Structure formats: C-alpha cells, structure tokens
Tab-separated table of C-alpha atoms and ligand atoms in Angstrom:
chain	number	residue	atom	x	y	z
A	1	UNK	CA	1.185	16.897	13.200
A	2	UNK	CA	2.013	15.112	10.611
A	3	UNK	CA	4.522	16.144	7.527
A	4	UNK	CA	3.488	17.537	3.935
A	5	UNK	CA	5.022	16.878	0.769
A	6	UNK	CA	3.992	18.735	-2.263
A	7	UNK	CA	5.472	17.270	-6.137
A	8	UNK	CA	5.203	19.760	-8.290
A	9	UNK	CA	5.807	22.658	-10.829
A	10	UNK	CA	7.077	26.003	-10.039
A	11	UNK	CA	6.728	28.907	-11.912
A	12	UNK	CA	7.586	32.545	-12.439
A	13	UNK	CA	4.003	34.061	-13.122
A	14	UNK	CA	4.044	37.153	-15.841
A	15	UNK	CA	0.631	38.275	-15.478
A	16	UNK	CA	-0.947	41.290	-17.398
A	17	UNK	CA	-3.403	43.064	-15.681
A	18	UNK	CA	-6.628	43.555	-18.749
A	19	UNK	CA	-10.255	44.867	-19.092
A	20	UNK	CA	-11.292	42.008	-20.999
A	21	UNK	CA	-9.085	39.411	-22.557
A	22	UNK	CA	-7.949	39.203	-26.021
A	23	UNK	CA	-9.543	37.687	-28.927
A	24	UNK	CA	-8.078	36.005	-31.293
A	25	UNK	CA	-6.193	38.460	-34.131
A	26	UNK	CA	-6.809	40.981	-31.160
A	27	UNK	CA	-4.477	43.587	-29.863
A	28	UNK	CA	-5.146	45.183	-26.186
A	29	UNK	CA	-3.271	47.091	-23.934
A	30	UNK	CA	-2.548	45.475	-20.757
A	31	UNK	CA	-2.877	47.956	-17.600
A	32	UNK	CA	-0.152	46.328	-15.165
A	33	UNK	CA	2.947	43.578	-15.560
A	34	UNK	CA	4.085	42.005	-12.522
A	35	UNK	CA	6.324	38.998	-11.684
A	36	UNK	CA	4.921	37.239	-8.982
A	37	UNK	CA	6.245	33.382	-7.737
A	38	UNK	CA	3.612	30.931	-8.655
A	39	UNK	CA	3.278	27.368	-10.198
A	40	UNK	CA	0.374	25.186	-9.259
A	41	UNK	CA	2.812	22.683	-6.869
A	42	UNK	CA	4.773	25.694	-5.488
A	43	UNK	CA	1.867	27.752	-4.903
A	44	UNK	CA	0.532	24.533	-2.770
A	45	UNK	CA	3.960	24.079	-1.103
A	46	UNK	CA	4.094	28.277	-0.281
A	47	UNK	CA	0.308	28.135	1.172
A	48	UNK	CA	1.191	24.519	3.392
A	49	UNK	CA	3.948	26.569	4.654
A	50	UNK	CA	2.180	30.095	5.170
A	51	UNK	CA	-0.489	28.528	6.997
A	52	UNK	CA	1.818	27.153	9.547
A	53	UNK	CA	2.377	23.359	7.988
A	54	UNK	CA	5.807	21.252	8.008
A	55	UNK	CA	6.174	20.969	4.768
A	56	UNK	CA	8.725	19.840	1.644
A	57	UNK	CA	8.910	20.100	-1.892
A	58	UNK	CA	10.311	17.977	-4.926
A	59	UNK	CA	10.335	20.075	-8.033
A	60	UNK	CA	12.524	21.384	-10.269
A	61	UNK	CA	14.251	25.377	-11.426
A	62	UNK	CA	16.588	26.510	-13.734
A	63	UNK	CA	19.894	27.879	-12.812
A	64	UNK	CA	18.952	31.655	-13.200
A	65	UNK	CA	17.383	34.473	-11.532
A	66	UNK	CA	13.652	33.139	-11.732
A	67	UNK	CA	14.940	29.638	-10.008
A	68	UNK	CA	16.686	31.921	-7.362
A	69	UNK	CA	13.656	34.237	-6.452
A	70	UNK	CA	10.882	31.101	-6.839
A	71	UNK	CA	13.193	29.110	-4.013
A	72	UNK	CA	13.635	31.834	-1.830
A	73	UNK	CA	10.135	32.674	-1.748
A	74	UNK	CA	9.052	28.992	-0.664
A	75	UNK	CA	11.924	28.954	1.817
A	76	UNK	CA	10.503	32.613	3.216
A	77	UNK	CA	7.405	30.728	4.458
A	78	UNK	CA	9.702	27.503	5.950
A	79	UNK	CA	9.385	25.134	3.221
A	80	UNK	CA	12.116	22.764	3.035
A	81	UNK	CA	13.330	22.839	-0.868
A	82	UNK	CA	15.989	20.373	-0.380
A	83	UNK	CA	14.118	18.074	-3.122
A	84	UNK	CA	13.803	21.106	-5.570
A	85	UNK	CA	16.604	20.457	-7.983
A	86	UNK	CA	18.372	23.338	-10.017
A	87	UNK	CA	19.124	22.543	-12.998
A	88	UNK	CA	21.901	24.356	-15.182
A	89	UNK	CA	20.892	22.960	-19.015
A	90	UNK	CA	17.440	24.520	-19.006
A	91	UNK	CA	15.293	27.823	-17.798
A	92	UNK	CA	12.835	27.638	-15.143
A	93	UNK	CA	9.268	27.269	-15.708
A	94	UNK	CA	7.126	30.372	-16.296
A	95	UNK	CA	3.638	31.272	-16.582
A	96	UNK	CA	1.883	34.335	-18.451
A	97	UNK	CA	-1.407	34.940	-17.206
A	98	UNK	CA	-3.575	37.080	-18.145
A	99	UNK	CA	-6.319	38.704	-15.295
A	100	UNK	CA	-9.254	40.936	-16.580
A	101	UNK	CA	-11.476	43.238	-14.274
A	102	UNK	CA	-13.917	40.000	-13.492
A	103	UNK	CA	-10.769	38.410	-11.721
A	104	UNK	CA	-11.377	35.901	-14.101
A	105	UNK	CA	-7.371	34.616	-15.531
A	106	UNK	CA	-6.035	32.650	-18.607
A	107	UNK	CA	-2.976	31.055	-18.313
A	108	UNK	CA	-0.186	29.501	-20.673
A	109	UNK	CA	2.528	27.578	-18.736
A	110	UNK	CA	6.103	27.230	-20.760
A	111	UNK	CA	7.331	24.152	-18.423
A	112	UNK	CA	11.268	24.813	-18.795
A	113	UNK	CA	12.567	22.825	-15.956
A	114	UNK	CA	9.418	21.484	-14.150
A	115	UNK	CA	9.428	19.064	-17.595
A	116	UNK	CA	12.376	17.647	-16.558
A	117	UNK	CA	11.579	15.793	-12.768
A	118	UNK	CA	11.933	12.507	-13.903
A	119	UNK	CA	12.432	9.118	-11.645
A	120	UNK	CA	15.966	9.000	-10.902
A	121	UNK	CA	15.296	13.003	-9.051
A	122	UNK	CA	12.265	11.070	-7.468
A	123	UNK	CA	14.723	8.122	-6.423
A	124	UNK	CA	17.151	10.454	-5.066
A	125	UNK	CA	14.432	12.535	-2.681
A	126	UNK	CA	13.067	9.538	-1.916
A	127	UNK	CA	13.775	10.040	1.988
A	128	UNK	CA	11.511	13.116	1.767
A	129	UNK	CA	8.084	10.510	0.986
A	130	UNK	CA	9.356	8.271	3.591
A	131	UNK	CA	9.304	10.976	6.232
A	132	UNK	CA	5.921	12.091	4.905
A	133	UNK	CA	2.319	11.475	5.867
A	134	UNK	CA	0.440	13.212	2.833
A	135	UNK	CA	1.853	13.284	-0.554
A	136	UNK	CA	0.315	16.080	-2.905
A	137	UNK	CA	0.293	15.834	-6.747
A	138	UNK	CA	-0.694	18.165	-9.516
A	139	UNK	CA	0.074	17.306	-13.768
A	140	UNK	CA	2.501	20.384	-14.946
A	141	UNK	CA	5.155	17.764	-14.402
A	142	UNK	CA	5.373	14.374	-16.837
A	143	UNK	CA	2.401	12.034	-16.333
A	144	UNK	CA	5.011	9.418	-15.866
A	145	UNK	CA	6.708	11.002	-13.056
A	146	UNK	CA	3.273	11.498	-11.406
A	147	UNK	CA	2.474	7.923	-11.779
A	148	UNK	CA	5.374	6.969	-10.002
A	149	UNK	CA	5.076	9.183	-7.119
A	150	UNK	CA	1.957	8.060	-6.714
A	151	UNK	CA	2.817	4.412	-6.728
A	152	UNK	CA	6.189	4.585	-4.628
A	153	UNK	CA	3.985	6.942	-2.064
A	154	UNK	CA	1.209	4.202	-1.679
A	155	UNK	CA	3.448	1.643	-1.731
A	156	UNK	CA	5.100	3.009	1.775
A	157	UNK	CA	1.577	3.610	3.221
A	158	UNK	CA	0.923	7.867	2.340
A	159	UNK	CA	-2.298	9.127	1.472
A	160	UNK	CA	-2.000	10.570	-1.657
A	161	UNK	CA	-4.276	13.532	-2.968
A	162	UNK	CA	-4.313	14.840	-6.771
A	163	UNK	CA	-5.163	18.129	-7.823
A	164	UNK	CA	-5.431	16.909	-11.658
A	165	UNK	CA	-4.967	20.316	-12.921
A	166	UNK	CA	-4.008	21.103	-16.145
A	167	UNK	CA	-6.794	18.110	-16.494
A	168	UNK	CA	-6.111	15.635	-19.268
A	169	UNK	CA	-8.552	14.028	-21.130
A	170	UNK	CA	-8.229	10.834	-19.285
A	171	UNK	CA	-6.440	9.679	-16.082
A	172	UNK	CA	-4.273	6.328	-16.576
A	173	UNK	CA	-5.931	3.659	-14.200
A	174	UNK	CA	-1.715	3.135	-13.157
A	175	UNK	CA	-2.562	6.748	-11.431
A	176	UNK	CA	-6.181	6.475	-10.530
A	177	UNK	CA	-5.478	3.123	-8.184
A	178	UNK	CA	-2.739	5.099	-5.962
A	179	UNK	CA	-5.324	8.268	-5.675
A	180	UNK	CA	-7.115	8.872	-1.888
A	181	UNK	CA	-8.404	11.857	-2.665
A	182	UNK	CA	-8.810	13.519	-6.210
A	183	UNK	CA	-9.747	17.409	-6.303
A	184	UNK	CA	-10.741	18.967	-9.336
A	185	UNK	CA	-12.732	21.914	-9.783
A	186	UNK	CA	-15.835	21.547	-12.427
A	187	UNK	CA	-14.334	22.297	-15.382
A	188	UNK	CA	-11.457	19.450	-15.198
A	189	UNK	CA	-14.047	16.914	-13.809
A	190	UNK	CA	-15.715	17.635	-16.800
A	191	UNK	CA	-12.486	17.655	-19.384
A	192	UNK	CA	-11.319	14.261	-17.560
A	193	UNK	CA	-14.824	12.204	-17.578
A	194	UNK	CA	-16.539	13.628	-20.498
A	195	UNK	CA	-19.350	14.187	-18.632
A	196	UNK	CA	-21.305	17.273	-18.400
A	197	UNK	CA	-20.864	19.137	-15.027
A	198	UNK	CA	-23.484	22.529	-15.004
A	199	UNK	CA	-25.638	21.202	-12.324
A	200	UNK	CA	-25.053	19.543	-8.795
A	201	UNK	CA	-26.521	16.433	-9.523
A	202	UNK	CA	-24.633	16.186	-12.932
A	203	UNK	CA	-21.048	17.193	-10.874
A	204	UNK	CA	-22.133	13.716	-8.454
A	205	UNK	CA	-22.844	11.745	-11.426
A	206	UNK	CA	-19.429	12.613	-13.114
A	207	UNK	CA	-17.891	12.253	-9.704
A	208	UNK	CA	-19.105	9.152	-9.078
A	209	UNK	CA	-17.712	7.485	-12.403
A	210	UNK	CA	-14.342	8.439	-10.879
A	211	UNK	CA	-15.244	6.839	-7.496
A	212	UNK	CA	-16.025	3.936	-9.990
A	213	UNK	CA	-12.856	3.386	-10.815
A	214	UNK	CA	-11.233	3.327	-7.446
A	215	UNK	CA	-11.064	6.987	-6.001
A	216	UNK	CA	-11.995	6.824	-2.288
A	217	UNK	CA	-13.196	10.729	-2.098
A	218	UNK	CA	-13.684	13.434	-4.832
A	219	UNK	CA	-13.875	17.104	-3.939
A	220	UNK	CA	-15.388	19.202	-6.447
A	221	UNK	CA	-14.670	22.943	-6.118
A	222	UNK	CA	-17.482	25.440	-7.719
A	223	UNK	CA	-15.627	28.737	-7.630
A	224	UNK	CA	-18.805	30.659	-6.436
A	225	UNK	CA	-20.981	28.007	-5.737
A	226	UNK	CA	-19.050	26.531	-2.959
A	227	UNK	CA	-17.459	22.762	-2.745
A	228	UNK	CA	-18.758	19.539	-3.420
A	229	UNK	CA	-17.771	16.321	-1.743
A	230	UNK	CA	-18.858	12.720	-3.449
A	231	UNK	CA	-17.684	9.363	-1.536
A	232	UNK	CA	-18.769	6.247	-2.149
A	233	UNK	CA	-21.863	6.354	0.268
A	234	UNK	CA	-23.139	9.932	0.357
A	235	UNK	CA	-22.797	13.480	-1.500
A	236	UNK	CA	-22.803	16.500	0.656
A	237	UNK	CA	-22.449	20.569	-0.762
A	238	UNK	CA	-20.273	23.537	0.907
A	239	UNK	CA	-21.679	26.708	0.672
A	240	UNK	CA	-18.715	29.312	0.267
A	241	UNK	CA	-18.097	32.514	1.908
A	242	UNK	CA	-19.407	35.222	-0.586
A	243	UNK	CA	-16.771	37.743	-1.322
A	244	UNK	CA	-15.653	40.180	-3.986
A	245	UNK	CA	-13.206	38.060	-6.169
A	246	UNK	CA	-10.503	40.202	-7.448
A	247	UNK	CA	-8.115	37.578	-8.735
A	248	UNK	CA	-8.839	33.683	-8.777
A	249	UNK	CA	-5.001	32.787	-9.679
A	250	UNK	CA	-4.100	30.264	-6.908
A	251	UNK	CA	-8.020	29.787	-5.373
A	252	UNK	CA	-7.612	26.114	-6.424
A	253	UNK	CA	-4.391	24.978	-5.277
A	254	UNK	CA	-4.765	27.079	-1.843
A	255	UNK	CA	-8.195	25.027	-1.070
A	256	UNK	CA	-5.779	22.244	-2.118
A	257	UNK	CA	-2.804	22.919	0.368
A	258	UNK	CA	-5.547	23.555	3.050
A	259	UNK	CA	-7.459	20.398	2.807
A	260	UNK	CA	-4.201	18.344	3.216
A	261	UNK	CA	-3.191	20.571	5.827
A	262	UNK	CA	-6.019	20.148	8.024
A	263	UNK	CA	-5.877	15.842	6.402
A	264	UNK	CA	-2.808	15.832	8.115
A	265	UNK	CA	-3.444	18.094	11.595
A	266	UNK	CA	-5.793	14.542	11.797
A	267	UNK	CA	-9.696	16.526	11.008
A	268	UNK	CA	-12.109	15.374	8.916
A	269	UNK	CA	-12.624	15.911	5.305
A	270	UNK	CA	-15.736	17.901	6.020
A	271	UNK	CA	-13.713	20.375	8.300
A	272	UNK	CA	-10.990	20.004	5.854
A	273	UNK	CA	-12.923	21.209	3.029
A	274	UNK	CA	-14.859	24.199	5.010
A	275	UNK	CA	-11.042	25.501	5.971
A	276	UNK	CA	-10.481	25.417	2.311
A	277	UNK	CA	-13.142	27.451	1.370
A	278	UNK	CA	-12.400	29.833	3.929
A	279	UNK	CA	-8.793	29.875	2.620
A	280	UNK	CA	-9.786	30.131	-1.306
A	281	UNK	CA	-12.212	32.920	-0.737
A	282	UNK	CA	-9.614	34.862	1.035
A	283	UNK	CA	-7.316	34.259	-2.333
A	284	UNK	CA	-9.874	35.465	-4.383
A	285	UNK	CA	-9.687	38.863	-2.857
A	286	UNK	CA	-5.675	39.198	-3.684
A	287	UNK	CA	-4.026	39.796	-6.470
A	288	UNK	CA	-1.614	37.088	-7.688
A	289	UNK	CA	-0.727	33.448	-6.456
A	290	UNK	CA	1.759	33.035	-3.607
A	291	UNK	CA	1.130	36.770	-3.354
A	292	UNK	CA	-2.489	36.056	-2.034
A	293	UNK	CA	-1.789	33.034	0.458
A	294	UNK	CA	-3.284	34.332	3.658
A	295	UNK	CA	-1.512	33.276	6.966
A	296	UNK	CA	-3.055	31.063	9.977
A	297	UNK	CA	-3.536	33.903	11.849
A	298	UNK	CA	-5.519	35.853	8.936
A	299	UNK	CA	-8.082	32.528	8.548
A	300	UNK	CA	-9.280	31.929	12.182
A	301	UNK	CA	-9.640	35.231	13.112
B	1	LIG	O1	-2.757	27.579	-10.386
B	1	LIG	C1	-2.604	28.930	-10.782
B	1	LIG	C2	-0.935	28.491	-10.891
B	1	LIG	O2	-0.662	27.941	-12.225
B	1	LIG	C3	-0.074	29.826	-11.959
B	1	LIG	O3	0.675	30.390	-10.620
B	1	LIG	C4	0.352	29.850	-12.572
B	1	LIG	O4	2.600	29.496	-12.407
B	1	LIG	C5	0.208	28.224	-13.150
B	1	LIG	O5	0.724	27.102	-12.978
C-alpha cells in the first residue's frame, strides 16, 4: 500500500451542545461542554490512521497541554507526527463549536500555531513529501504554504487532493494548476465559484468551471443527498446511506481521508467515493471530530 501525507491544521475543539444556535444578541444555556481533538488536517490524518493507512502529518501546535493531547491522539492511531512542529512562542489552535439538536454545527477557529506553518517548516520535512504517494491539503493554514506544498508535491509527481475548507471566494491559479482532485461540499463550491449549487445540474455546472480551470476531478459532498463526481467527460451521483445524524462535525474530513486512503490503495475514484460515503455516514451518527471516526473493521462489517 502507498503512503499518505496530510499537511494542515490541528485544533482542540471546545464543543458546546445546544438546543438551537444562539441568534445575535441572544443569551442561551448550553447543555454540555466537551474538549475533543479536531482540526481539519488532524481529523484527516487521524481518520487515515484509524482506517489503517500509512500516514504522516505536517503541521504545528503550541508547546501547551492541548498541543500535547493533539499529538498523542494522532500517535494513538499510528500517525507519524515527526512533521508536526511544537512552537514555544504561540498556542495550539482552538475551535469553538456549537452543535444543535439537528446535529448541525457552527465553528469558529482561532488558528494559533496553525498560522505559523511556513515554507521553511515544509522544507525541513521535504522528505515526508518525497516519501509519500498522495498529499492532502485543506485551508486552515496560510494559503501561501498550501500553494507551496501543492507545487512541490506536483514537481515530485505526487497526487494532490485539496479539501477547500474553509472556502475562500477564489482559489489562486497557482494552486489550481497543481491540484488533481478537489473535494468541496456544495456550500464551499458555491463560495469558490460564485455559482449557485442548489440542484444537481447547478452543482455540475459549478464543478465544471473548476474543471475548465485545470482540475482533473471535482468530488462534491452534498450531505444527506450523497456525493457528485464531475470530470471532463461525465458526472455521476453516489447516493448516501440513510442514517440519523447527531453531529456532522468531521464528516467531510473523514470523507476526504477515506477517498485518499482508497486511491492510495489503487481503487478507482468511484470505489473511493462509495467508501467515503459509508465512513462519513458512520461519523455523523457519533459526537465530536476525531472521537467519531470508525476503524476499518467497523466500516466493512
Ligand atoms: O471539520 C471539522 C473541524 O473544523 C473541527 O474539528 C474544527 O477543529 C475545525 O477545524
């Protein structure tokens, strides 16, 4: 089996369960407070590790208790964290997450160490890029670092997957040209392209605008409606498994990780999407980010 590298964020999630999200100016009572390892990059690395992949991570945490816990959680599922720098001049990333009764969330990220991840740090761990087959990126670290990693990875003939979250209004051409597969959800696709995404036809049209800019495959996750694959030649809809969602946090991260894991195993993109749909359908039935990721045995049974 090939090797995966995740370059991205690590956050300690401070999760508050609520009945309904607070409106501006409103004070509400929360039902429960939990601290759960998260961060889009770390969630993806953790998912790859828990699902049995050979995976490394490049990122940064502060020299603090949260940083320590985040690293230990990744190591507990076999992630190689030698590329995660521990910085003594800043704090680990934090995310404040509210989850309502419908399982929907809202997330505020305080970047901390994640925003210190720079080219020098990447160069120090260049060996991890050289040794891997697939590099997975998200957008909770500086954009110029993401652009640099994608360029370096492509120059070394690696497959590059971008999970464009949180989504900016525009992705630079310098990034797009080095991305093989992009995996937005329908809201992120709308933000990235400025095009509506409220029907399958509109999703295909918006995805097509990214294909025309040079991306090979666009995989759009549409929550309870499943996943849409768009390539130059075709589009295909993959229906979801029907489940009762209690918390959608990290469902997208787990999907991206599953996709990367299956591709590095040599599966087709279609098989990888089907596997990703199953994994994320399990994740939404459990609470929290890394706490909700299943093992490979739980998925295939
Ligand atoms: O995608 C979910 C993740 O987004 C959370 O774990 C949080 O840390 C934010 O990065």
